[in-house]
Coordinates of C-alpha atoms in Angstrom, one line a residue:
Chain A
M311 CA -7.7 -13.7 52.4
E312 CA -6.7 -16.7 54.6
Y313 CA -9.8 -16.3 56.4
S314 CA -12.1 -16.2 53.2
N315 CA -10.2 -19.8 52.4
L316 CA -10.5 -21.2 55.7
R317 CA -14.0 -20.0 55.6
R318 CA -14.5 -21.8 51.9
Q319 CA -13.0 -25.0 53.5
A320 CA -15.5 -25.0 56.4
A321 CA -18.7 -24.3 54.3
Y322 CA -17.1 -27.0 51.7
M323 CA -16.7 -29.7 54.7
K324 CA -19.5 -28.8 55.9
K325 CA -21.6 -29.6 52.2
S326 CA -19.8 -32.9 52.2
L327 CA -21.0 -33.9 55.5
F328 CA -24.6 -33.3 54.0
D329 CA -23.3 -34.8 50.3
Q330 CA -22.3 -37.9 51.6
G331 CA -25.4 -38.5 54.0
Y332 CA -23.6 -38.0 57.1
L333 CA -26.1 -35.1 58.0
D334 CA -29.4 -34.3 57.6
E335 CA -31.6 -31.4 58.3
Q336 CA -31.8 -32.0 62.1
F337 CA -28.1 -30.0 62.2
Y338 CA -29.3 -26.8 60.4
Q339 CA -32.0 -26.8 63.3
L340 CA -29.0 -27.5 65.9
E341 CA -27.1 -24.5 64.0
E342 CA -29.8 -22.2 63.9
L343 CA -30.2 -22.5 67.6
Q344 CA -26.5 -20.8 68.2
D345 CA -26.3 -17.4 68.5
D346 CA -24.1 -14.6 70.4
V347 CA -25.5 -15.9 73.4
S348 CA -24.4 -19.3 73.0
P349 CA -21.8 -19.0 70.4
N350 CA -20.3 -22.9 70.5
F351 CA -23.8 -24.6 70.7
V352 CA -23.5 -26.9 68.3
E353 CA -19.9 -28.3 69.2
E354 CA -20.9 -28.2 72.5
V355 CA -24.2 -30.9 71.5
V356 CA -21.7 -32.7 69.6
T357 CA -19.6 -33.2 72.6
L358 CA -22.3 -34.4 74.5
F359 CA -23.9 -36.6 71.6
F360 CA -19.8 -38.2 71.4
R361 CA -19.7 -38.8 75.2
D362 CA -23.0 -40.3 75.8
S363 CA -22.9 -42.1 72.9
A364 CA -19.3 -43.5 73.4
R365 CA -20.5 -44.7 76.5
L366 CA -23.9 -46.2 75.0
I367 CA -21.6 -48.2 72.2
S368 CA -19.6 -50.0 75.0
N369 CA -22.8 -51.2 76.6
I370 CA -23.9 -52.5 73.3
E371 CA -20.4 -54.4 72.9
Q372 CA -20.8 -55.5 76.6
A373 CA -24.9 -56.8 76.0
L374 CA -22.7 -58.4 73.3
D375 CA -20.4 -60.4 74.7
K376 CA -23.0 -61.6 77.1
C377 CA -24.4 -65.7 76.6
P378 CA -27.7 -65.7 76.0
Q379 CA -27.6 -62.7 74.6
E380 CA -30.5 -60.2 75.9
F381 CA -32.3 -58.8 72.8
S382 CA -34.4 -56.6 74.8
K383 CA -31.9 -54.9 76.9
L384 CA -29.8 -54.6 73.6
N385 CA -32.5 -53.2 72.0
A386 CA -33.4 -50.2 75.1
F387 CA -29.5 -49.1 74.1
V388 CA -30.0 -48.8 71.0
H389 CA -33.2 -46.8 71.1
Q390 CA -31.6 -45.2 73.4
L391 CA -28.3 -44.1 71.0
K392 CA -30.8 -43.8 67.9
G393 CA -32.8 -40.7 70.0
S394 CA -29.4 -39.1 70.1
T395 CA -28.3 -39.6 66.8
S396 CA -31.8 -38.1 65.5
S397 CA -30.7 -35.3 67.5
I398 CA -28.0 -33.9 66.2
G399 CA -28.5 -34.9 62.0
A400 CA -26.2 -38.3 62.4
S401 CA -28.4 -39.4 59.7
R402 CA -25.7 -42.6 58.6
L403 CA -25.7 -43.2 62.3
K404 CA -29.4 -43.1 62.8
N405 CA -29.9 -45.7 60.1
E406 CA -27.4 -48.2 61.4
C407 CA -29.5 -48.2 64.4
T408 CA -32.4 -48.9 62.9
R409 CA -31.2 -52.0 61.3
F410 CA -29.5 -52.9 64.2
R411 CA -33.1 -52.9 65.9
D412 CA -34.4 -54.5 63.2
Y413 CA -32.1 -57.2 64.0
C414 CA -32.5 -57.3 67.7
D415 CA -36.3 -57.6 67.1
E416 CA -35.4 -60.8 65.2
E417 CA -33.3 -62.2 67.6
N418 CA -30.8 -62.3 65.0
L419 CA -27.0 -62.3 67.0
E420 CA -25.4 -62.6 63.6
G421 CA -27.0 -59.8 61.9
C422 CA -26.5 -57.9 65.9
L423 CA -22.8 -58.3 65.0
K424 CA -22.1 -57.5 61.9
S425 CA -25.0 -54.3 62.0
F426 CA -22.1 -53.4 65.6
Q427 CA -19.3 -53.0 63.9
K428 CA -20.8 -50.6 61.1
L429 CA -22.2 -48.7 63.6
K430 CA -18.8 -48.4 65.8
R431 CA -16.6 -48.1 62.0
E432 CA -19.7 -44.7 61.6
H433 CA -19.6 -43.7 64.8
A434 CA -15.8 -43.2 64.9
V435 CA -15.6 -41.7 61.0
L436 CA -18.3 -39.6 61.5
R437 CA -16.3 -38.3 64.7
Q438 CA -13.3 -37.5 63.1
K439 CA -15.4 -35.5 60.7
L440 CA -16.6 -33.2 62.9
E441 CA -13.8 -32.8 65.5
S442 CA -11.8 -31.6 62.0
Y443 CA -15.1 -29.7 61.2
F444 CA -15.1 -27.5 64.5
Q445 CA -11.7 -27.4 64.5
L446 CA -11.4 -25.7 61.4
L447 CA -14.6 -23.2 62.3
R448 CA -12.7 -22.3 65.6
Q449 CA -9.8 -20.6 62.9
V450 CA -12.6 -19.3 61.3
G451 CA -13.8 -17.8 64.3
P452 CA -17.5 -17.0 65.2
V453 CA -18.6 -14.8 62.4
E454 CA -19.5 -18.7 60.4
K455 CA -23.3 -18.9 60.7
A456 CA -26.1 -21.9 59.9
T457 CA -26.7 -21.6 55.9
R458 CA -28.3 -23.6 54.0
P459 CA -26.5 -24.9 50.6
S460 CA -29.2 -23.0 47.8
M461 CA -31.0 -25.3 46.1
Chain B
M1158 CA -33.5 -33.2 90.1
A1159 CA -35.4 -29.8 88.3
T1160 CA -33.5 -26.5 88.0
S1161 CA -34.3 -23.5 85.8
S1162 CA -32.6 -21.6 82.9
S1163 CA -32.2 -18.3 83.4
S1164 CA -34.5 -15.2 82.9
T1165 CA -34.4 -11.9 81.1
G1166 CA -36.4 -9.2 83.1
V1167 CA -39.5 -9.8 84.9
D1168 CA -42.1 -7.8 82.0
K1169 CA -40.7 -10.7 79.9
L1170 CA -41.3 -13.4 83.0
K1171 CA -45.2 -12.2 83.4
N1172 CA -46.2 -13.3 79.8
K1173 CA -43.4 -15.9 79.1
L1174 CA -44.8 -19.7 79.1
R1175 CA -42.7 -22.0 81.4
A1176 CA -41.8 -25.8 80.3
L1177 CA -40.8 -28.8 81.8
V1178 CA -38.4 -30.9 79.5
V1179 CA -38.6 -34.5 81.1
D1180 CA -35.7 -36.6 79.6
D1181 CA -32.4 -38.8 81.2
N1182 CA -29.8 -37.9 77.6
R1183 CA -28.6 -34.6 79.2
M1184 CA -28.1 -33.8 75.6
I1185 CA -31.1 -34.0 74.2
R1186 CA -32.3 -31.6 77.3
L1187 CA -29.8 -28.9 75.9
Y1188 CA -31.5 -29.2 72.7
M1189 CA -35.1 -28.2 73.8
V1190 CA -34.1 -26.3 76.6
S1191 CA -32.3 -24.4 73.7
L1192 CA -35.3 -25.2 71.2
L1193 CA -37.4 -23.2 74.1
K1194 CA -35.8 -20.7 74.8
K1195 CA -35.3 -19.4 71.2
A1196 CA -39.3 -19.7 71.6
N1197 CA -39.6 -17.5 74.7
V1198 CA -40.2 -20.2 76.9
E1199 CA -38.4 -20.6 79.9
A1200 CA -37.6 -23.7 80.3
E1201 CA -36.6 -26.3 83.5
V1202 CA -35.5 -29.7 83.5
A1203 CA -36.1 -33.5 85.3
E1204 CA -34.6 -36.2 84.5
D1205 CA -36.8 -38.7 84.6
G1206 CA -40.5 -39.4 85.4
K1207 CA -40.3 -39.2 89.6
A1208 CA -38.2 -35.8 89.6
A1209 CA -41.5 -34.8 87.3
V1210 CA -44.2 -35.9 89.0
N1211 CA -41.6 -34.1 92.2
C1212 CA -41.8 -30.8 90.6
F1213 CA -45.6 -30.8 90.7
L1214 CA -45.2 -32.7 94.5
Q1215 CA -43.3 -29.2 95.6
G1216 CA -45.9 -26.6 93.8
K1217 CA -44.4 -26.0 90.7
T1218 CA -46.9 -25.4 87.9
Y1219 CA -46.0 -25.2 83.9
D1220 CA -47.8 -24.4 80.6
I1221 CA -46.2 -27.5 79.0
I1222 CA -44.4 -30.4 80.4
L1223 CA -42.5 -32.4 77.1
M1224 CA -42.1 -35.9 78.4
D1225 CA -39.6 -38.7 77.1
K1226 CA -41.0 -42.3 77.0
D1227 CA -38.4 -44.7 77.8
M1228 CA -36.3 -43.5 81.7
P1229 CA -35.3 -44.9 84.3
Q1230 CA -36.7 -44.6 87.5
M1231 CA -40.4 -43.5 86.3
D1232 CA -40.9 -43.7 82.3
G1233 CA -42.9 -40.9 80.5
V1234 CA -46.0 -43.2 80.5
Q1235 CA -46.5 -44.2 84.3
A1236 CA -44.9 -40.3 84.7
T1237 CA -48.1 -38.5 82.9
R1238 CA -50.9 -41.0 84.4
I1239 CA -49.5 -40.5 87.9
L1240 CA -49.7 -36.3 87.0
R1241 CA -53.1 -36.6 85.3
E1242 CA -54.2 -38.7 88.8
M1243 CA -52.9 -35.7 90.7
G1244 CA -55.2 -33.6 88.7
V1245 CA -52.7 -31.7 86.9
K1246 CA -54.1 -30.0 83.6
T1247 CA -51.0 -28.7 82.2
K1248 CA -50.8 -29.4 78.0
I1249 CA -48.7 -33.1 78.1
V1250 CA -46.3 -34.0 75.2
G1251 CA -45.3 -37.0 74.5
V1252 CA -41.1 -36.2 72.5
T1253 CA -40.0 -39.9 71.8
S1254 CA -37.5 -41.9 69.5
H1255 CA -39.7 -44.1 66.8
S1256 CA -42.1 -46.2 68.9
T1257 CA -44.6 -48.6 68.0
E1258 CA -48.2 -48.4 67.3
E1259 CA -48.8 -50.1 70.8
E1260 CA -46.1 -47.8 72.7
K1261 CA -47.6 -45.1 71.3
R1262 CA -51.0 -45.9 72.3
E1263 CA -50.4 -46.7 75.4
F1264 CA -48.6 -43.1 76.3
L1265 CA -51.3 -41.7 74.6
E1266 CA -54.0 -43.4 77.1
A1267 CA -51.5 -42.6 79.9
G1268 CA -53.2 -39.0 79.2
L1269 CA -50.7 -37.2 76.1
D1270 CA -52.4 -33.6 74.3
D1271 CA -50.2 -35.1 71.8
F1272 CA -47.4 -36.9 70.8
F1273 CA -44.0 -36.5 68.4
V1274 CA -41.0 -38.3 67.2
K1275 CA -37.9 -36.9 68.1
P1276 CA -36.0 -34.8 67.9
L1277 CA -39.3 -31.9 68.2
T1278 CA -38.1 -29.4 65.4
S1279 CA -38.8 -25.6 65.8
P1280 CA -41.6 -25.5 63.4
Q1281 CA -43.2 -28.3 65.7
L1282 CA -42.7 -26.5 69.0
I1283 CA -44.3 -23.1 67.6
E1284 CA -47.7 -24.8 66.5
L1285 CA -47.7 -26.6 69.7
L1286 CA -47.0 -23.8 71.7
K1287 CA -50.4 -21.8 69.7
D1288 CA -53.1 -23.1 72.1
V1289 CA -50.8 -23.3 75.2
G1290 CA -50.4 -19.4 75.2
N1291 CA -54.3 -19.3 74.5
K1292 CA -55.5 -20.8 78.2

């Protein structure tokens, strides 16, 4: 009974992440690569993502603090971040990276600063939500497989 | 530095395609290697263009190279150009985050056979591998 409830909670949590636009189709691609040989593949990839993206966000913060700003350097950092966000299906974060890059192209510092604050918030929220999701999955165990919601 | 993933039997190895994943992002390397493994392709990785070129200088051969564009030390454009100048005929596919048309053209002109925006998906990979196996 408890196990079924946990499974339902995990499924609901994942559905919410998709419904609220935090994740997109690419996350399913990751899940499809998870198997008995790599049972924690998705969590491993996501953990790596947050480790690398935290470093990139720190680099962006330092670059924004410099005067005058090096917009091409900023753009390069965000470009890297965008590539990673796309690869795990972090949709909202990816969209914010796109907006940030647009501000970089315009050399709009105010826009960059506003966008960066939003990017950091999205990053923190996604991290917290995915950590909760994986924590729940660990309780459910290896039975939870990739399932797309029925149309 | 290039490293190999594990194989699963001599018979499979004989027919297995070999890929080189060139990307400075370890998360993306992990993703691509897993994607290739699922398609029964043996994958090695290189952290940048220079490491990729070194693989060929060491006499290694591959059926396909998945090349990122923006990398430190040596980017994908330069690495592709050098590989073609070395006479490497292997299929080279650029896999990169969104680029401008000019950047894409520069990458293609360096010697790419194809170009995809990240992330590469399973159906896209299967399509790419179709004609690689026939060469």
